[in-house]
Amino acid sequence: MIEWGYLLILNASLLIISTAALVYYFFRDFRGH
Amino acid sequence: MITLSSIDIAILILYFAVVLWIGYVVSRQKEKVESFLLMGRRLTLPLFVGTLVSTWYGGIIGVGEISYSSGLYNWVTQGFFWYLAYIVFALFLAARLRASNQYTLPDQLEIFYGKTARKIGLVLNFLNVIPVAYVLSLGILLQVLFGWPLPVCILIGGLFSMFYTILGGFTADVYTDMMQFVFMCIGVSLLIPFSFFKLGGWEYLTTQTPASHFSLTGGEPLSQILIWGFIAATTLVDPNFYQRCYAAEKPAVARKGILLSVLFWMMFDLCTTFAGIYARAAFPEIDPKHAYFYLADAVLPPVFKGIFVTGMIATVMSTVDSYLFIGGTTIGRDLYQKILNPAASERKVIFMTRMGILFSGSLAIFLAFYLGSIKIIWKLFGSITASALLVPLMIGFWYRGKKHHRAGVASMLGGLTLAAFFYIGDKFLHLPWCQTLEPLYPGIAASLILFILFNRRAP
């Protein structure tokens, strides 16, 4: 049986990584101003 | 249902302290109307996404309830249709709003249909943005976490949100939203891997929950589901979306910002939906409102639990502060500056906006004490506002022909009157033919018909 639960973990991980990326760009813009 | 360790509480206290600090630091900057109301139109793409995603997502307890009770149906009704609405907003409205250089949704109404339209719009807007339900949610969250009496929690949550918003204006709203966005996303993401490893994977979920939880329709008829599609269209007249578009650095930021936000909402919604399903699997007999608390208590260790709990508070607080601010702007700019005292100084306008936040917040706290009894009246405002504004605003933006002021005003009044009539007929008079129709349908139909009639008949 395929463990679809890993897709849920992948989604959660993507959310965390995307949030971190957004924070990085926020600080980059902040220092730029 | 949830116990917090000292470190969890420390994380929560740190969050409150940083929020206050942001409000204080921002309040020390030189104030002009454009900076206080729209952050000087300097909202960059990351900030735009952070503030929009967090502001929009306030009903976290409600989402927990629906996903616990109905599973994937939550994603369809609270997610899918809304993504379509956001994409329409992004592609067809966002850049146009920013390019108009306005401040508020009533500004837009006045441009299209004159001062009377502004006056109707600002009253509806104000009633619609008093954050009663969210102040109550904040109170409930604090009560669950600390066990204090609910009225005390409502007061603390409401006053705290009002305080830093009054201090720092839209800039404080946006920067705190950014921090709240981080807590919200990280908090909710954590539930999934911990639930997976502690409780089980796909087989656990599918065997421990009713089969309907994995049905996209949740056993509801298609007509019931499609209503959500209609409700999602109300995004097109949401004042928080409008404000953020007006504040964007440039039109492209508004458009790209909403599209990026959709991606975040999709990921976030999958986490919240499956967290609710995990809660149902692990705790089949609890009050659905407490789904996330039980799950977090069962699967999250200290520190992660603190982040999650802070994320829940942040989710609601980011919505409260944004709605409070729109309420303030409606009083300070739409009513005071544009109608009562057009010659008002910048300082006066900012002062009146602060008073507006105070008024809106006080009203929200007062009404939250009674929301159980007034909920039925409260939901009326959502239906009638959308019925009044959707048609005239969309025609204003997209119809290239002549648009007479009288047509816009008639459309607004007709829409809200018929929606109110059907709502009152259903909830208070229990008229059977009113119960069969969602008030939005007749409201929007009347709004459109009246617009066409009055647009033809005007000179």
Coordinates of C-alpha atoms in Angstrom, one line a residue:
Chain A
M1 CA 0.0 0.0 0.0
I2 CA 1.3 3.4 -0.9
E3 CA 2.0 5.5 2.1
W4 CA 0.2 8.8 1.1
G5 CA 1.0 10.2 4.5
Y6 CA 4.5 11.1 3.2
L7 CA 2.8 13.5 0.8
L8 CA 1.3 15.3 3.8
I9 CA 4.8 15.5 5.4
L10 CA 6.1 16.8 2.1
N11 CA 3.4 19.5 2.0
A12 CA 4.2 20.5 5.6
S13 CA 7.9 20.7 4.8
L14 CA 7.2 22.8 1.7
L15 CA 5.2 25.2 3.9
I16 CA 8.0 25.6 6.4
I17 CA 10.6 26.0 3.6
S18 CA 8.5 28.6 1.8
T19 CA 7.9 30.5 5.0
A20 CA 11.6 30.6 5.7
A21 CA 12.3 31.8 2.1
L22 CA 9.7 34.6 2.5
V23 CA 11.3 35.7 5.8
Y24 CA 14.7 35.7 4.1
Y25 CA 13.4 37.9 1.2
F26 CA 11.7 40.1 3.8
F27 CA 14.9 40.8 5.7
R28 CA 16.8 41.3 2.4
D29 CA 14.3 44.0 1.3
F30 CA 14.3 45.5 4.8
R31 CA 18.1 45.9 4.8
G32 CA 17.9 47.2 1.2
H33 CA 15.5 50.0 2.3
Chain B
M1 CA -7.4 19.7 27.2
I2 CA -3.9 21.2 26.7
T3 CA -1.2 21.6 29.2
L4 CA 1.7 24.0 28.6
S5 CA 5.2 23.7 30.0
S6 CA 7.1 26.7 31.2
I7 CA 9.0 27.0 28.0
D8 CA 5.8 27.0 26.0
I9 CA 4.5 29.8 28.1
A10 CA 7.8 31.6 27.7
I11 CA 7.4 31.4 23.9
L12 CA 3.9 32.9 24.2
I13 CA 5.1 35.7 26.4
L14 CA 8.0 36.5 24.1
Y15 CA 5.5 36.7 21.2
F16 CA 3.3 39.2 23.1
A17 CA 6.4 41.2 24.0
V18 CA 7.7 41.4 20.5
V19 CA 4.2 42.5 19.2
L20 CA 4.1 45.3 21.7
W21 CA 7.7 46.3 20.8
I22 CA 6.9 46.5 17.1
G23 CA 3.9 48.7 17.9
Y24 CA 6.1 51.0 20.0
V25 CA 9.0 51.3 17.6
V26 CA 6.7 52.1 14.6
S27 CA 4.8 54.7 16.7
R28 CA 8.0 56.7 17.1
Q29 CA 8.2 57.3 13.3
K30 CA 7.1 60.6 11.8
E31 CA 3.4 60.3 10.9
K32 CA 1.7 61.3 7.7
V33 CA -1.7 60.1 6.6
E34 CA -0.3 57.9 3.7
S35 CA 2.3 56.3 6.1
F36 CA -0.3 55.7 8.9
L37 CA -3.0 54.4 6.6
L38 CA -1.0 52.6 3.9
M39 CA 2.6 52.3 5.1
G40 CA 3.5 55.0 2.5
R41 CA 2.5 52.5 -0.2
R42 CA 5.8 50.6 0.4
L43 CA 4.4 47.2 0.9
T44 CA 6.9 44.9 -0.7
L45 CA 6.1 41.4 -2.0
P46 CA 7.2 39.4 1.1
L47 CA 5.3 41.7 3.4
F48 CA 2.3 41.7 1.1
V49 CA 2.1 37.9 1.2
G50 CA 2.8 37.8 5.0
T51 CA 0.1 40.3 5.9
L52 CA -2.5 39.0 3.4
V53 CA -2.1 35.3 4.3
S54 CA -2.3 35.9 8.0
T55 CA -5.0 38.5 8.0
W56 CA -7.3 36.4 5.8
Y57 CA -7.0 33.3 8.0
G58 CA -8.8 34.1 11.3
G59 CA -11.3 31.4 11.6
I60 CA -8.9 28.7 12.7
I61 CA -11.2 27.3 15.4
G62 CA -14.0 27.1 12.8
V63 CA -11.7 25.3 10.3
G64 CA -10.7 22.8 13.0
E65 CA -14.4 22.2 13.7
I66 CA -15.3 21.6 10.0
S67 CA -12.3 19.5 9.2
Y68 CA -12.8 17.4 12.4
S69 CA -16.5 16.9 11.6
S70 CA -16.4 16.6 7.8
G71 CA -12.8 15.9 6.6
L72 CA -11.9 16.8 3.0
Y73 CA -15.2 18.7 2.6
N74 CA -13.4 21.4 4.6
W75 CA -10.8 21.8 1.9
V76 CA -13.4 22.0 -0.9
T77 CA -15.7 24.5 0.8
Q78 CA -13.1 26.6 2.7
G79 CA -10.2 26.2 0.2
F80 CA -10.9 25.3 -3.4
F81 CA -13.6 27.8 -4.3
W82 CA -11.7 30.6 -2.5
Y83 CA -8.5 29.9 -4.5
L84 CA -10.5 30.5 -7.7
A85 CA -11.8 33.8 -6.3
Y86 CA -8.3 34.9 -5.2
I87 CA -7.0 34.1 -8.7
V88 CA -9.7 36.2 -10.3
F89 CA -8.9 39.0 -7.9
A90 CA -5.2 38.8 -8.7
L91 CA -5.6 38.7 -12.4
F92 CA -8.4 41.2 -12.9
L93 CA -8.5 43.6 -10.0
A94 CA -5.3 43.8 -8.0
A95 CA -3.1 45.8 -10.3
R96 CA -6.1 48.1 -11.3
L97 CA -6.7 48.9 -7.6
R98 CA -3.1 49.8 -7.0
A99 CA -2.9 51.9 -10.1
S100 CA -6.0 53.9 -8.9
N101 CA -4.0 55.3 -6.0
Q102 CA -7.0 55.3 -3.7
Y103 CA -7.0 54.5 0.0
T104 CA -10.1 52.6 0.7
L105 CA -13.1 50.7 -0.8
P106 CA -15.5 53.6 -0.2
D107 CA -13.0 55.8 -2.1
Q108 CA -13.5 53.5 -5.0
L109 CA -17.3 53.7 -4.7
E110 CA -17.2 57.5 -4.7
I111 CA -15.1 57.5 -7.9
F112 CA -17.6 55.3 -9.6
Y113 CA -20.9 56.5 -8.2
G114 CA -20.5 59.7 -6.1
K115 CA -20.7 60.7 -2.5
T116 CA -24.0 58.9 -1.7
A117 CA -22.4 55.6 -2.7
R118 CA -19.5 56.4 -0.4
K119 CA -21.8 57.1 2.5
I120 CA -23.7 53.8 2.0
G121 CA -20.5 51.9 1.5
L122 CA -18.8 53.2 4.6
V123 CA -21.7 52.3 6.8
L124 CA -21.8 48.8 5.4
N125 CA -18.0 48.5 5.5
F126 CA -17.8 49.6 9.2
L127 CA -20.5 47.2 10.3
N128 CA -18.9 44.4 8.4
V129 CA -15.4 44.8 9.8
I130 CA -16.1 45.0 13.5
P131 CA -14.2 41.9 14.5
V132 CA -16.7 40.5 16.9
A133 CA -16.3 36.8 16.0
Y134 CA -12.5 37.0 16.0
V135 CA -12.3 38.9 19.3
L136 CA -14.5 36.1 20.8
S137 CA -12.2 33.5 19.2
L138 CA -9.2 35.1 20.8
G139 CA -11.0 35.1 24.1
I140 CA -11.8 31.4 23.7
L141 CA -8.2 30.6 22.9
L142 CA -6.9 32.4 25.9
Q143 CA -9.6 30.7 28.1
V144 CA -8.5 27.2 26.8
L145 CA -4.9 28.0 27.5
F146 CA -5.0 29.7 30.8
G147 CA -8.4 28.8 32.3
W148 CA -9.4 32.4 33.0
P149 CA -13.1 33.4 32.8
L150 CA -14.2 34.1 29.2
P151 CA -15.1 37.7 29.7
V152 CA -11.7 38.5 31.1
C153 CA -10.0 36.7 28.2
I154 CA -12.1 38.6 25.6
L155 CA -11.2 41.9 27.3
I156 CA -7.5 41.0 27.4
G157 CA -7.3 39.8 23.8
G158 CA -9.3 42.7 22.5
L159 CA -7.5 45.4 24.4
F160 CA -4.1 44.0 23.5
S161 CA -4.9 44.0 19.8
M162 CA -6.3 47.5 20.0
F163 CA -3.3 48.9 21.8
Y164 CA -0.6 48.1 19.3
T165 CA -2.8 48.9 16.4
I166 CA -3.6 52.3 17.7
L167 CA 0.1 52.9 18.5
G168 CA 1.6 52.0 15.1
G169 CA -1.2 52.1 12.5
F170 CA -1.0 50.1 9.3
T171 CA 2.8 49.6 9.6
A172 CA 2.4 48.0 13.0
D173 CA -0.4 45.9 11.6
V174 CA 1.7 44.7 8.7
Y175 CA 4.9 44.0 10.7
T176 CA 3.1 42.1 13.4
D177 CA 1.2 40.3 10.7
M178 CA 4.5 39.1 9.2
M179 CA 5.6 37.7 12.6
Q180 CA 2.1 36.2 13.1
F181 CA 2.4 34.6 9.6
V182 CA 5.6 32.8 10.6
F183 CA 4.2 31.4 13.8
M184 CA 0.9 30.4 12.1
C185 CA 2.6 28.5 9.2
I186 CA 5.3 26.8 11.3
G187 CA 2.8 26.0 14.1
V188 CA 0.3 24.3 11.8
S189 CA 3.0 22.5 9.7
L190 CA 4.4 20.9 12.9
L191 CA 1.2 19.0 13.6
I192 CA 1.4 16.9 10.5
P193 CA 4.8 15.1 10.9
F194 CA 4.4 14.7 14.6
S195 CA 0.9 13.2 14.1
F196 CA 2.2 10.9 11.4
F197 CA 5.0 9.5 13.5
K198 CA 3.1 9.3 16.8
L199 CA -0.3 8.2 15.6
G200 CA 0.2 6.6 12.2
G201 CA 0.0 7.2 8.5
W202 CA -2.6 6.9 5.7
E203 CA -3.9 3.6 6.9
Y204 CA -4.4 4.9 10.4
L205 CA -6.4 7.9 9.0
T206 CA -8.5 5.9 6.7
T207 CA -9.4 3.2 9.2
Q208 CA -10.0 5.4 12.2
T209 CA -12.4 8.0 10.5
P210 CA -15.7 7.7 8.7
A211 CA -15.4 7.1 5.0
S212 CA -17.2 10.4 4.4
H213 CA -14.2 12.2 5.7
F214 CA -12.3 11.3 2.5
S215 CA -15.2 12.3 0.3
L216 CA -14.8 15.7 -1.4
T217 CA -18.6 16.3 -1.0
G218 CA -18.9 15.1 2.6
G219 CA -22.2 13.6 1.7
E220 CA -23.7 17.1 1.0
P221 CA -25.7 17.8 -2.1
L222 CA -24.0 19.7 -4.9
S223 CA -26.4 22.7 -4.5
Q224 CA -25.1 23.1 -0.9
I225 CA -21.5 22.9 -2.0
L226 CA -22.0 25.4 -4.8
I227 CA -23.3 28.0 -2.3
W228 CA -19.7 28.1 -1.0
G229 CA -18.6 29.1 -4.5
F230 CA -20.9 32.0 -4.4
I231 CA -19.8 33.0 -0.9
A232 CA -16.2 32.8 -2.0
A233 CA -17.0 35.5 -4.6
T234 CA -17.4 38.0 -1.8
T235 CA -13.6 38.1 -1.7
L236 CA -13.9 40.5 -4.6
V237 CA -15.3 43.2 -2.3
D238 CA -13.2 42.4 0.8
P239 CA -11.8 45.6 2.3
N240 CA -8.6 43.9 3.6
F241 CA -7.7 42.8 0.1
Y242 CA -8.4 46.3 -1.2
Q243 CA -6.3 48.0 1.5
R244 CA -3.3 45.7 0.8
C245 CA -3.5 46.3 -2.9
Y246 CA -3.6 50.1 -2.4
A247 CA -0.6 49.8 -0.1
A248 CA 1.5 47.7 -2.4
E249 CA 4.8 49.1 -3.7
K250 CA 3.5 48.7 -7.3
P251 CA 0.7 47.1 -9.2
A252 CA 2.8 44.0 -10.0
V253 CA 3.4 43.4 -6.3
A254 CA -0.4 43.3 -5.7
R255 CA -1.0 40.8 -8.5
K256 CA 2.0 38.5 -7.7
G257 CA 1.4 38.9 -4.0
I258 CA -2.1 37.5 -4.2
L259 CA -1.0 34.6 -6.5
L260 CA 1.8 33.7 -4.1
S261 CA -0.6 33.9 -1.2
V262 CA -2.8 31.3 -2.9
L263 CA 0.1 28.9 -2.8
F264 CA 0.6 29.5 0.9
W265 CA -3.1 29.1 1.6
M266 CA -3.2 25.8 -0.4
M267 CA -0.3 24.4 1.7
F268 CA -1.8 25.8 4.9
D269 CA -5.2 24.4 4.2
L270 CA -3.9 20.9 3.5
C271 CA -2.2 21.0 6.9
T272 CA -5.3 22.3 8.8
T273 CA -7.6 19.8 7.0
F274 CA -5.5 16.8 7.8
A275 CA -4.8 18.0 11.3
G276 CA -8.6 18.0 11.8
I277 CA -8.8 14.5 10.3
Y278 CA -6.0 13.3 12.6
A279 CA -7.9 14.8 15.6
R280 CA -11.0 12.9 14.6
A281 CA -9.1 9.7 14.3
A282 CA -7.4 10.1 17.6
F283 CA -10.3 11.6 19.6
P284 CA -13.7 10.6 18.1
E285 CA -15.8 12.0 21.0
I286 CA -14.6 15.5 21.7
D287 CA -16.2 18.9 21.0
P288 CA -15.0 19.7 17.4
K289 CA -14.1 23.3 18.5
H290 CA -11.2 21.8 20.6
A291 CA -9.9 19.4 17.9
Y292 CA -6.5 21.1 17.4
F293 CA -5.9 21.5 21.1
Y294 CA -6.4 17.8 21.9
L295 CA -4.2 16.8 18.9
A296 CA -1.4 19.3 19.8
D297 CA -1.4 18.1 23.4
A298 CA -1.2 14.5 22.3
V299 CA 1.6 14.7 19.7
L300 CA 3.7 17.9 20.2
P301 CA 6.6 18.0 22.7
P302 CA 7.4 21.2 24.6
V303 CA 8.7 24.1 22.5
F304 CA 6.9 22.8 19.5
K305 CA 3.6 22.9 21.4
G306 CA 4.5 26.5 22.5
I307 CA 5.1 27.5 18.8
F308 CA 1.8 25.8 17.8
V309 CA -0.2 27.5 20.5
T310 CA 1.4 30.9 19.7
G311 CA 0.6 30.2 16.1
M312 CA -3.1 29.7 16.9
I313 CA -3.2 33.0 18.8
A314 CA -1.2 34.7 16.1
T315 CA -3.7 33.5 13.4
V316 CA -6.6 35.1 15.1
M317 CA -4.8 38.2 16.3
S318 CA -3.5 39.0 12.8
T319 CA -7.1 39.1 11.7
V320 CA -8.3 41.2 14.6
D321 CA -5.7 43.9 14.2
S322 CA -6.4 44.2 10.4
Y323 CA -10.1 44.5 10.8
L324 CA -9.7 47.0 13.7
F325 CA -7.5 49.1 11.4
I326 CA -10.0 49.0 8.6
G327 CA -12.7 50.1 11.1
G328 CA -10.4 52.9 12.1
T329 CA -9.8 54.0 8.5
T330 CA -13.5 54.0 7.8
I331 CA -14.1 56.5 10.6
G332 CA -10.9 58.5 10.2
R333 CA -10.7 58.8 6.4
D334 CA -14.0 57.7 4.8
L335 CA -16.2 59.5 7.2
Y336 CA -14.2 62.3 8.9
Q337 CA -11.7 63.4 6.2
K338 CA -13.8 62.8 3.1
I339 CA -17.3 63.9 4.4
L340 CA -17.3 65.8 7.7
N341 CA -14.1 67.8 7.5
P342 CA -12.3 67.8 4.1
A343 CA -9.9 70.5 5.3
A344 CA -8.7 68.4 8.3
S345 CA -5.0 68.3 8.9
E346 CA -3.0 65.1 8.6
R347 CA -2.6 65.0 12.3
K348 CA -6.3 65.3 12.9
V349 CA -7.1 62.5 10.4
I350 CA -4.6 60.2 12.1
F351 CA -6.1 61.1 15.5
M352 CA -9.6 60.3 14.2
T353 CA -8.4 57.0 12.7
R354 CA -7.0 56.1 16.2
M355 CA -10.4 57.0 17.7
G356 CA -12.0 54.9 15.1
I357 CA -9.9 51.9 16.1
L358 CA -10.8 52.5 19.7
F359 CA -14.5 52.7 18.9
S360 CA -14.4 49.6 16.6
G361 CA -12.4 47.6 19.2
S362 CA -14.6 48.6 22.1
L363 CA -17.7 47.7 20.1
A364 CA -16.2 44.4 19.2
I365 CA -15.4 43.6 22.8
F366 CA -18.8 44.6 24.0
L367 CA -20.6 42.6 21.3
A368 CA -18.4 39.6 21.8
F369 CA -19.8 39.2 25.3
Y370 CA -23.2 38.7 23.7
L371 CA -22.2 37.0 20.4
G372 CA -24.0 33.8 21.3
S373 CA -27.2 35.8 21.2
I374 CA -26.4 38.2 18.4
K375 CA -24.7 35.8 16.0
I376 CA -27.8 35.6 13.9
I377 CA -27.9 39.3 13.5
W378 CA -24.2 39.5 12.9
K379 CA -24.2 37.1 10.0
L380 CA -26.8 39.4 8.3
F381 CA -24.1 42.0 7.8
G382 CA -21.9 39.7 5.8
S383 CA -24.7 38.8 3.4
I384 CA -26.0 42.3 2.9
T385 CA -22.6 43.9 2.4
A386 CA -21.6 41.5 -0.4
S387 CA -25.1 41.8 -2.0
A388 CA -24.8 45.6 -2.0
L389 CA -21.2 45.9 -3.2
L390 CA -20.4 43.1 -5.6
V391 CA -22.4 44.1 -8.7
P392 CA -21.7 47.9 -8.6
L393 CA -18.0 47.5 -7.9
M394 CA -17.4 44.8 -10.5
I395 CA -19.4 46.9 -13.1
G396 CA -17.4 49.9 -12.0
F397 CA -14.1 48.2 -12.7
W398 CA -14.9 46.2 -15.8
Y399 CA -17.8 47.7 -17.7
R400 CA -16.5 50.3 -20.2
G401 CA -19.8 52.0 -21.0
K402 CA -21.4 54.9 -19.1
K403 CA -22.2 54.2 -15.5
H404 CA -24.6 56.6 -13.9
H405 CA -24.4 57.5 -10.2
R406 CA -28.0 56.7 -9.7
A407 CA -27.6 53.2 -11.1
G408 CA -24.8 52.4 -8.6
V409 CA -26.8 53.7 -5.6
A410 CA -29.9 51.9 -6.7
S411 CA -28.0 48.7 -7.2
M412 CA -26.4 49.0 -3.7
L413 CA -29.7 49.8 -1.9
G414 CA -31.6 47.1 -3.9
G415 CA -29.1 44.4 -3.2
L416 CA -28.9 45.0 0.5
T417 CA -32.6 45.4 0.9
L418 CA -33.5 42.1 -0.8
A419 CA -30.7 40.2 0.9
A420 CA -31.8 41.6 4.3
F421 CA -35.4 40.7 3.5
F422 CA -34.6 37.1 2.7
Y423 CA -32.3 36.8 5.7
I424 CA -34.9 38.2 8.1
G425 CA -37.7 36.2 6.4
D426 CA -35.7 33.0 7.0
K427 CA -34.2 33.5 10.5
F428 CA -36.9 35.6 12.2
L429 CA -40.2 35.1 10.3
H430 CA -39.4 31.5 9.3
L431 CA -41.0 32.0 5.9
P432 CA -40.5 28.7 3.9
W433 CA -39.7 30.4 0.6
C434 CA -37.0 32.5 2.3
Q435 CA -35.5 29.4 3.7
T436 CA -34.8 27.8 0.4
L437 CA -32.5 30.6 -0.9
E438 CA -29.1 31.8 0.4
P439 CA -29.8 35.7 0.7
L440 CA -26.8 36.4 -1.5
Y441 CA -28.7 35.0 -4.6
P442 CA -31.7 37.3 -4.5
G443 CA -29.5 40.2 -3.2
I444 CA -27.1 40.0 -6.2
A445 CA -29.9 39.4 -8.7
A446 CA -31.8 42.6 -7.4
S447 CA -28.6 44.6 -7.5
L448 CA -27.9 43.6 -11.1
I449 CA -31.4 44.2 -12.3
L450 CA -31.7 47.6 -10.6
F451 CA -28.3 48.7 -12.0
I452 CA -29.4 47.9 -15.6
L453 CA -32.7 49.6 -15.1
F454 CA -31.4 52.8 -13.6
N455 CA -28.4 53.0 -16.0
R456 CA -30.7 53.0 -18.9
R457 CA -33.2 55.4 -17.5
A458 CA -30.7 58.1 -16.3
P459 CA -30.1 61.0 -18.7

